[in-house]
Amino acid sequence: AQKVTQAQTEISVVEKEDVTLDCVYETRDTTYYLFWYKQPPSGELVFLIRRNSFDEQNEISGRYSWNFQKSTSSFNFTITASQVVDSAVYFCAPPGNQGGKLIFGQGTELSVKP
Amino acid sequence: DTAVSQTPKYLVTQMGNDKSIKCEQNLGHDTMYWYKQDSKKFLKIMFSYNNKELIINETVPNRFSPKSPDKAHLNLHINSLELGDSAVYFCASSQVVGAYNEQFFGPGTRLTVL
């Protein structure tokens, strides 16, 4: 069975701090993908990135970076020099085993204070 | 241009009524989905359609009936609305069915059943 866990329910930081959001995905599959989505207070779901399990190199996009550690099944997402506009709920979501559905984690609510 | 659009954005109705939510995507994608987000922000797949054919029905009550008149549209009709149906409903699309395809979401429809 697949299980995705975002253990951090809420994180609060002050602007310009770095923050890392954790996601652990337990599966018997040897190769898999995982997606990150952002849901700002306005409510829409915004696709951020797709990562795959056979690439453990960090991926960096501006202030965002993603790190995958296969030994711990951890897909971590780091925001460098956080800004108030980063305040949102962040979801990691691996695909389910049929029909292309996504299985969403519980989400981590990030609050960045000025 | 909006990629995935939903109407209406807000829907307030009485218990027992029947209502519909419409979804359209202009991305040329083959696959469309309905997700439900509850008050605790938990997101769960409801249905998945590929080329107008149903491929996932995630044990949703049969009061919910999706309809896909063509690849670009996936509507959701709900009969005999119940209090527990109150949630935000998101439509999404992906290029094809597959575990590696990112999904793009509509803005959501907030349904409130009184």
mmCIF file with all atom_site columns, N, CA and C in Angstrom, chain B residues 51-105:
data_model
loop_
_atom_site.group_PDB
_atom_site.id
_atom_site.type_symbol
_atom_site.label_atom_id
_atom_site.label_alt_id
_atom_site.label_comp_id
_atom_site.label_asym_id
_atom_site.label_entity_id
_atom_site.label_seq_id
_atom_site.pdbx_PDB_ins_code
_atom_site.Cartn_x
_atom_site.Cartn_y
_atom_site.Cartn_z
_atom_site.occupancy
_atom_site.B_iso_or_equiv
_atom_site.pdbx_formal_charge
_atom_site.auth_seq_id
_atom_site.auth_comp_id
_atom_site.auth_asym_id
_atom_site.auth_atom_id
_atom_site.pdbx_PDB_model_num
ATOM 1   N N  . ASN B 1 51  ? -10.612 10.486 -22.327 1.00 0.00 ? 51  ASN B N  1
ATOM 2   C CA . ASN B 1 51  ? -11.308 10.500 -23.617 1.00 0.00 ? 51  ASN B CA 1
ATOM 3   C C  . ASN B 1 51  ? -12.793 10.203 -23.455 1.00 0.00 ? 51  ASN B C  1
ATOM 4   N N  . LYS B 1 52  ? -13.418 10.842 -22.529 1.00 0.00 ? 52  LYS B N  1
ATOM 5   C CA . LYS B 1 52  ? -14.850 10.766 -22.231 1.00 0.00 ? 52  LYS B CA 1
ATOM 6   C C  . LYS B 1 52  ? -15.261 9.473  -21.541 1.00 0.00 ? 52  LYS B C  1
ATOM 7   N N  . GLU B 1 53  ? -14.307 8.580  -21.260 1.00 0.00 ? 53  GLU B N  1
ATOM 8   C CA . GLU B 1 53  ? -14.661 7.330  -20.614 1.00 0.00 ? 53  GLU B CA 1
ATOM 9   C C  . GLU B 1 53  ? -14.256 7.349  -19.141 1.00 0.00 ? 53  GLU B C  1
ATOM 10  N N  . LEU B 1 54  ? -15.158 6.868  -18.276 1.00 0.00 ? 54  LEU B N  1
ATOM 11  C CA . LEU B 1 54  ? -14.868 6.811  -16.848 1.00 0.00 ? 54  LEU B CA 1
ATOM 12  C C  . LEU B 1 54  ? -13.800 5.770  -16.572 1.00 0.00 ? 54  LEU B C  1
ATOM 13  N N  . ILE B 1 55  ? -12.734 6.143  -15.860 1.00 0.00 ? 55  ILE B N  1
ATOM 14  C CA . ILE B 1 55  ? -11.716 5.158  -15.509 1.00 0.00 ? 55  ILE B CA 1
ATOM 15  C C  . ILE B 1 55  ? -11.526 5.027  -14.007 1.00 0.00 ? 55  ILE B C  1
ATOM 16  N N  . ILE B 1 56  ? -11.925 5.991  -13.250 1.00 0.00 ? 56  ILE B N  1
ATOM 17  C CA . ILE B 1 56  ? -11.889 5.868  -11.787 1.00 0.00 ? 56  ILE B CA 1
ATOM 18  C C  . ILE B 1 56  ? -13.211 6.368  -11.216 1.00 0.00 ? 56  ILE B C  1
ATOM 19  N N  . ASN B 1 57  ? -13.800 5.545  -10.339 1.00 0.00 ? 57  ASN B N  1
ATOM 20  C CA . ASN B 1 57  ? -14.906 6.003  -9.499  1.00 0.00 ? 57  ASN B CA 1
ATOM 21  C C  . ASN B 1 57  ? -14.522 5.587  -8.092  1.00 0.00 ? 57  ASN B C  1
ATOM 22  N N  . GLU B 1 58  ? -14.094 6.550  -7.320  1.00 0.00 ? 58  GLU B N  1
ATOM 23  C CA . GLU B 1 58  ? -13.463 6.224  -6.036  1.00 0.00 ? 58  GLU B CA 1
ATOM 24  C C  . GLU B 1 58  ? -14.518 6.091  -4.946  1.00 0.00 ? 58  GLU B C  1
ATOM 25  N N  . THR B 1 59  ? -15.368 5.096  -5.050  1.00 0.00 ? 59  THR B N  1
ATOM 26  C CA . THR B 1 59  ? -16.427 4.803  -4.066  1.00 0.00 ? 59  THR B CA 1
ATOM 27  C C  . THR B 1 59  ? -17.177 6.053  -3.651  1.00 0.00 ? 59  THR B C  1
ATOM 28  N N  . VAL B 1 60  ? -17.577 6.799  -4.645  1.00 0.00 ? 60  VAL B N  1
ATOM 29  C CA . VAL B 1 60  ? -18.369 8.002  -4.402  1.00 0.00 ? 60  VAL B CA 1
ATOM 30  C C  . VAL B 1 60  ? -19.849 7.603  -4.408  1.00 0.00 ? 60  VAL B C  1
ATOM 31  N N  . PRO B 1 61  ? -20.670 8.167  -3.517  1.00 0.00 ? 61  PRO B N  1
ATOM 32  C CA . PRO B 1 61  ? -22.103 7.827  -3.537  1.00 0.00 ? 61  PRO B CA 1
ATOM 33  C C  . PRO B 1 61  ? -22.708 8.059  -4.917  1.00 0.00 ? 61  PRO B C  1
ATOM 34  N N  . ASN B 1 62  ? -23.672 7.240  -5.294  1.00 0.00 ? 62  ASN B N  1
ATOM 35  C CA . ASN B 1 62  ? -24.221 7.379  -6.646  1.00 0.00 ? 62  ASN B CA 1
ATOM 36  C C  . ASN B 1 62  ? -25.110 8.595  -6.802  1.00 0.00 ? 62  ASN B C  1
ATOM 37  N N  . ARG B 1 63  ? -25.220 9.416  -5.765  1.00 0.00 ? 63  ARG B N  1
ATOM 38  C CA . ARG B 1 63  ? -25.869 10.723 -5.924  1.00 0.00 ? 63  ARG B CA 1
ATOM 39  C C  . ARG B 1 63  ? -24.986 11.645 -6.777  1.00 0.00 ? 63  ARG B C  1
ATOM 40  N N  . PHE B 1 64  ? -23.711 11.300 -6.890  1.00 0.00 ? 64  PHE B N  1
ATOM 41  C CA . PHE B 1 64  ? -22.783 12.084 -7.698  1.00 0.00 ? 64  PHE B CA 1
ATOM 42  C C  . PHE B 1 64  ? -22.669 11.419 -9.063  1.00 0.00 ? 64  PHE B C  1
ATOM 43  N N  . SER B 1 65  ? -22.976 12.158 -10.108 1.00 0.00 ? 65  SER B N  1
ATOM 44  C CA . SER B 1 65  ? -22.881 11.584 -11.451 1.00 0.00 ? 65  SER B CA 1
ATOM 45  C C  . SER B 1 65  ? -22.094 12.528 -12.345 1.00 0.00 ? 65  SER B C  1
ATOM 46  N N  . PRO B 1 66  ? -20.900 12.099 -12.734 1.00 0.00 ? 66  PRO B N  1
ATOM 47  C CA . PRO B 1 66  ? -20.120 12.901 -13.679 1.00 0.00 ? 66  PRO B CA 1
ATOM 48  C C  . PRO B 1 66  ? -20.601 12.634 -15.092 1.00 0.00 ? 66  PRO B C  1
ATOM 49  N N  . LYS B 1 67  ? -20.395 13.648 -15.936 1.00 0.00 ? 67  LYS B N  1
ATOM 50  C CA . LYS B 1 67  ? -20.729 13.468 -17.354 1.00 0.00 ? 67  LYS B CA 1
ATOM 51  C C  . LYS B 1 67  ? -19.693 14.204 -18.184 1.00 0.00 ? 67  LYS B C  1
ATOM 52  N N  . SER B 1 68  ? -19.209 13.519 -19.202 1.00 0.00 ? 68  SER B N  1
ATOM 53  C CA . SER B 1 68  ? -18.198 14.117 -20.077 1.00 0.00 ? 68  SER B CA 1
ATOM 54  C C  . SER B 1 68  ? -18.726 14.136 -21.501 1.00 0.00 ? 68  SER B C  1
ATOM 55  N N  . PRO B 1 69  ? -19.313 15.243 -21.937 1.00 0.00 ? 69  PRO B N  1
ATOM 56  C CA . PRO B 1 69  ? -19.854 15.292 -23.303 1.00 0.00 ? 69  PRO B CA 1
ATOM 57  C C  . PRO B 1 69  ? -18.766 15.259 -24.380 1.00 0.00 ? 69  PRO B C  1
ATOM 58  N N  . ASP B 1 70  ? -17.591 15.740 -24.040 1.00 0.00 ? 70  ASP B N  1
ATOM 59  C CA . ASP B 1 70  ? -16.438 15.665 -24.932 1.00 0.00 ? 70  ASP B CA 1
ATOM 60  C C  . ASP B 1 70  ? -15.177 15.764 -24.094 1.00 0.00 ? 70  ASP B C  1
ATOM 61  N N  . LYS B 1 71  ? -14.024 15.634 -24.741 1.00 0.00 ? 71  LYS B N  1
ATOM 62  C CA . LYS B 1 71  ? -12.753 15.577 -23.995 1.00 0.00 ? 71  LYS B CA 1
ATOM 63  C C  . LYS B 1 71  ? -12.489 16.841 -23.188 1.00 0.00 ? 71  LYS B C  1
ATOM 64  N N  . ALA B 1 72  ? -13.034 17.947 -23.623 1.00 0.00 ? 72  ALA B N  1
ATOM 65  C CA . ALA B 1 72  ? -12.714 19.230 -22.990 1.00 0.00 ? 72  ALA B CA 1
ATOM 66  C C  . ALA B 1 72  ? -13.622 19.562 -21.813 1.00 0.00 ? 72  ALA B C  1
ATOM 67  N N  . HIS B 1 73  ? -14.642 18.765 -21.587 1.00 0.00 ? 73  HIS B N  1
ATOM 68  C CA . HIS B 1 73  ? -15.628 19.075 -20.546 1.00 0.00 ? 73  HIS B CA 1
ATOM 69  C C  . HIS B 1 73  ? -15.879 17.877 -19.636 1.00 0.00 ? 73  HIS B C  1
ATOM 70  N N  . LEU B 1 74  ? -15.964 18.181 -18.347 1.00 0.00 ? 74  LEU B N  1
ATOM 71  C CA . LEU B 1 74  ? -16.354 17.166 -17.373 1.00 0.00 ? 74  LEU B CA 1
ATOM 72  C C  . LEU B 1 74  ? -17.216 17.855 -16.330 1.00 0.00 ? 74  LEU B C  1
ATOM 73  N N  . ASN B 1 75  ? -18.500 17.519 -16.336 1.00 0.00 ? 75  ASN B N  1
ATOM 74  C CA . ASN B 1 75  ? -19.436 18.147 -15.427 1.00 0.00 ? 75  ASN B CA 1
ATOM 75  C C  . ASN B 1 75  ? -19.765 17.199 -14.285 1.00 0.00 ? 75  ASN B C  1
ATOM 76  N N  . LEU B 1 76  ? -20.191 17.782 -13.181 1.00 0.00 ? 76  LEU B N  1
ATOM 77  C CA . LEU B 1 76  ? -20.521 16.970 -11.996 1.00 0.00 ? 76  LEU B CA 1
ATOM 78  C C  . LEU B 1 76  ? -21.915 17.344 -11.545 1.00 0.00 ? 76  LEU B C  1
ATOM 79  N N  . HIS B 1 77  ? -22.804 16.359 -11.544 1.00 0.00 ? 77  HIS B N  1
ATOM 80  C CA . HIS B 1 77  ? -24.169 16.586 -11.088 1.00 0.00 ? 77  HIS B CA 1
ATOM 81  C C  . HIS B 1 77  ? -24.350 15.882 -9.757  1.00 0.00 ? 77  HIS B C  1
ATOM 82  N N  . ILE B 1 78  ? -24.956 16.578 -8.811  1.00 0.00 ? 78  ILE B N  1
ATOM 83  C CA . ILE B 1 78  ? -25.166 16.012 -7.482  1.00 0.00 ? 78  ILE B CA 1
ATOM 84  C C  . ILE B 1 78  ? -26.655 16.053 -7.158  1.00 0.00 ? 78  ILE B C  1
ATOM 85  N N  . ASN B 1 79  ? -27.206 14.890 -6.883  1.00 0.00 ? 79  ASN B N  1
ATOM 86  C CA . ASN B 1 79  ? -28.624 14.787 -6.512  1.00 0.00 ? 79  ASN B CA 1
ATOM 87  C C  . ASN B 1 79  ? -28.789 14.776 -5.002  1.00 0.00 ? 79  ASN B C  1
ATOM 88  N N  . SER B 1 80  ? -29.942 15.224 -4.552  1.00 0.00 ? 80  SER B N  1
ATOM 89  C CA . SER B 1 80  ? -30.326 15.106 -3.132  1.00 0.00 ? 80  SER B CA 1
ATOM 90  C C  . SER B 1 80  ? -29.187 15.529 -2.207  1.00 0.00 ? 80  SER B C  1
ATOM 91  N N  . LEU B 1 81  ? -28.766 16.746 -2.330  1.00 0.00 ? 81  LEU B N  1
ATOM 92  C CA . LEU B 1 81  ? -27.600 17.230 -1.585  1.00 0.00 ? 81  LEU B CA 1
ATOM 93  C C  . LEU B 1 81  ? -27.766 17.061 -0.085  1.00 0.00 ? 81  LEU B C  1
ATOM 94  N N  . GLU B 1 82  ? -26.666 16.693 0.553   1.00 0.00 ? 82  GLU B N  1
ATOM 95  C CA . GLU B 1 82  ? -26.621 16.490 2.001   1.00 0.00 ? 82  GLU B CA 1
ATOM 96  C C  . GLU B 1 82  ? -25.626 17.473 2.615   1.00 0.00 ? 82  GLU B C  1
ATOM 97  N N  . LEU B 1 83  ? -25.774 17.686 3.932   1.00 0.00 ? 83  LEU B N  1
ATOM 98  C CA . LEU B 1 83  ? -24.874 18.615 4.614   1.00 0.00 ? 83  LEU B CA 1
ATOM 99  C C  . LEU B 1 83  ? -23.405 18.240 4.401   1.00 0.00 ? 83  LEU B C  1
ATOM 100 N N  . GLY B 1 84  ? -23.132 16.932 4.426   1.00 0.00 ? 84  GLY B N  1
ATOM 101 C CA . GLY B 1 84  ? -21.762 16.450 4.289   1.00 0.00 ? 84  GLY B CA 1
ATOM 102 C C  . GLY B 1 84  ? -21.156 16.668 2.913   1.00 0.00 ? 84  GLY B C  1
ATOM 103 N N  . ASP B 1 85  ? -21.970 17.101 1.967   1.00 0.00 ? 85  ASP B N  1
ATOM 104 C CA . ASP B 1 85  ? -21.435 17.390 0.629   1.00 0.00 ? 85  ASP B CA 1
ATOM 105 C C  . ASP B 1 85  ? -20.760 18.757 0.582   1.00 0.00 ? 85  ASP B C  1
ATOM 106 N N  . SER B 1 86  ? -20.930 19.548 1.620   1.00 0.00 ? 86  SER B N  1
ATOM 107 C CA . SER B 1 86  ? -20.289 20.862 1.664   1.00 0.00 ? 86  SER B CA 1
ATOM 108 C C  . SER B 1 86  ? -18.769 20.684 1.606   1.00 0.00 ? 86  SER B C  1
ATOM 109 N N  . ALA B 1 87  ? -18.159 21.323 0.637   1.00 0.00 ? 87  ALA B N  1
ATOM 110 C CA . ALA B 1 87  ? -16.719 21.148 0.397   1.00 0.00 ? 87  ALA B CA 1
ATOM 111 C C  . ALA B 1 87  ? -16.340 22.049 -0.772  1.00 0.00 ? 87  ALA B C  1
ATOM 112 N N  . VAL B 1 88  ? -15.053 22.020 -1.090  1.00 0.00 ? 88  VAL B N  1
ATOM 113 C CA . VAL B 1 88  ? -14.604 22.659 -2.329  1.00 0.00 ? 88  VAL B CA 1
ATOM 114 C C  . VAL B 1 88  ? -14.323 21.552 -3.338  1.00 0.00 ? 88  VAL B C  1
ATOM 115 N N  . TYR B 1 89  ? -14.883 21.682 -4.507  1.00 0.00 ? 89  TYR B N  1
ATOM 116 C CA . TYR B 1 89  ? -14.725 20.682 -5.558  1.00 0.00 ? 89  TYR B CA 1
ATOM 117 C C  . TYR B 1 89  ? -13.801 21.247 -6.631  1.00 0.00 ? 89  TYR B C  1
ATOM 118 N N  . PHE B 1 90  ? -12.755 20.480 -6.924  1.00 0.00 ? 90  PHE B N  1
ATOM 119 C CA . PHE B 1 90  ? -11.783 20.899 -7.926  1.00 0.00 ? 90  PHE B CA 1
ATOM 120 C C  . PHE B 1 90  ? -11.834 19.975 -9.130  1.00 0.00 ? 90  PHE B C  1
ATOM 121 N N  . CYS B 1 91  ? -11.830 20.600 -10.279 1.00 0.00 ? 91  CYS B N  1
ATOM 122 C CA . CYS B 1 91  ? -11.674 19.877 -11.532 1.00 0.00 ? 91  CYS B CA 1
ATOM 123 C C  . CYS B 1 91  ? -10.198 19.997 -11.928 1.00 0.00 ? 91  CYS B C  1
ATOM 124 N N  . ALA B 1 92  ? -9.669  18.986 -12.588 1.00 0.00 ? 92  ALA B N  1
ATOM 125 C CA . ALA B 1 92  ? -8.283  19.019 -13.037 1.00 0.00 ? 92  ALA B CA 1
ATOM 126 C C  . ALA B 1 92  ? -8.174  18.303 -14.373 1.00 0.00 ? 92  ALA B C  1
ATOM 127 N N  . SER B 1 93  ? -7.073  18.546 -15.072 1.00 0.00 ? 93  SER B N  1
ATOM 128 C CA . SER B 1 93  ? -6.827  17.810 -16.309 1.00 0.00 ? 93  SER B CA 1
ATOM 129 C C  . SER B 1 93  ? -5.344  17.491 -16.423 1.00 0.00 ? 93  SER B C  1
ATOM 130 N N  . SER B 1 94  ? -5.048  16.435 -17.177 1.00 0.00 ? 94  SER B N  1
ATOM 131 C CA . SER B 1 94  ? -3.663  16.092 -17.492 1.00 0.00 ? 94  SER B CA 1
ATOM 132 C C  . SER B 1 94  ? -3.618  15.644 -18.941 1.00 0.00 ? 94  SER B C  1
ATOM 133 N N  . GLN B 1 95  ? -2.419  15.695 -19.502 1.00 0.00 ? 95  GLN B N  1
ATOM 134 C CA . GLN B 1 95  ? -2.282  15.453 -20.939 1.00 0.00 ? 95  GLN B CA 1
ATOM 135 C C  . GLN B 1 95  ? -2.825  14.077 -21.314 1.00 0.00 ? 95  GLN B C  1
ATOM 136 N N  . VAL B 1 96  ? -2.349  13.069 -20.585 1.00 0.00 ? 96  VAL B N  1
ATOM 137 C CA . VAL B 1 96  ? -2.835  11.707 -20.780 1.00 0.00 ? 96  VAL B CA 1
ATOM 138 C C  . VAL B 1 96  ? -2.926  11.059 -19.417 1.00 0.00 ? 96  VAL B C  1
ATOM 139 N N  . VAL B 1 97  ? -3.464  9.851  -19.386 1.00 0.00 ? 97  VAL B N  1
ATOM 140 C CA . VAL B 1 97  ? -3.458  9.084  -18.144 1.00 0.00 ? 97  VAL B CA 1
ATOM 141 C C  . VAL B 1 97  ? -2.048  8.576  -17.920 1.00 0.00 ? 97  VAL B C  1
ATOM 142 N N  . GLY B 1 98  ? -1.544  8.728  -16.723 1.00 0.00 ? 98  GLY B N  1
ATOM 143 C CA . GLY B 1 98  ? -0.209  8.214  -16.473 1.00 0.00 ? 98  GLY B CA 1
ATOM 144 C C  . GLY B 1 98  ? 0.349   8.797  -15.203 1.00 0.00 ? 98  GLY B C  1
ATOM 145 N N  . ALA B 1 99  ? 1.220   8.037  -14.563 1.00 0.00 ? 99  ALA B N  1
ATOM 146 C CA . ALA B 1 99  ? 1.737   8.452  -13.261 1.00 0.00 ? 99  ALA B CA 1
ATOM 147 C C  . ALA B 1 99  ? 2.735   9.592  -13.353 1.00 0.00 ? 99  ALA B C  1
ATOM 148 N N  . TYR B 1 100 ? 3.142   9.964  -14.547 1.00 0.00 ? 100 TYR B N  1
ATOM 149 C CA . TYR B 1 100 ? 4.174   10.980 -14.689 1.00 0.00 ? 100 TYR B CA 1
ATOM 150 C C  . TYR B 1 100 ? 3.630   12.312 -15.157 1.00 0.00 ? 100 TYR B C  1
ATOM 151 N N  . ASN B 1 101 ? 2.317   12.398 -15.357 1.00 0.00 ? 101 ASN B N  1
ATOM 152 C CA . ASN B 1 101 ? 1.743   13.620 -15.908 1.00 0.00 ? 101 ASN B CA 1
ATOM 153 C C  . ASN B 1 101 ? 1.230   14.550 -14.822 1.00 0.00 ? 101 ASN B C  1
ATOM 154 N N  . GLU B 1 102 ? 1.726   15.767 -14.836 1.00 0.00 ? 102 GLU B N  1
ATOM 155 C CA . GLU B 1 102 ? 1.212   16.725 -13.880 1.00 0.00 ? 102 GLU B CA 1
ATOM 156 C C  . GLU B 1 102 ? -0.231  17.073 -14.211 1.00 0.00 ? 102 GLU B C  1
ATOM 157 N N  . GLN B 1 103 ? -0.972  17.416 -13.171 1.00 0.00 ? 103 GLN B N  1
ATOM 158 C CA . GLN B 1 103 ? -2.372  17.793 -13.345 1.00 0.00 ? 103 GLN B CA 1
ATOM 159 C C  . GLN B 1 103 ? -2.517  19.290 -13.084 1.00 0.00 ? 103 GLN B C  1
ATOM 160 N N  . PHE B 1 104 ? -3.370  19.889 -13.870 1.00 0.00 ? 104 PHE B N  1
ATOM 161 C CA . PHE B 1 104 ? -3.628  21.318 -13.733 1.00 0.00 ? 104 PHE B CA 1
ATOM 162 C C  . PHE B 1 104 ? -5.059  21.487 -13.239 1.00 0.00 ? 104 PHE B C  1
ATOM 163 N N  . PHE B 1 105 ? -5.196  22.309 -12.220 1.00 0.00 ? 105 PHE B N  1
ATOM 164 C CA . PHE B 1 105 ? -6.465  22.413 -11.514 1.00 0.00 ? 105 PHE B CA 1
ATOM 165 C C  . PHE B 1 105 ? -7.231  23.678 -11.861 1.00 0.00 ? 105 PHE B C  1
#
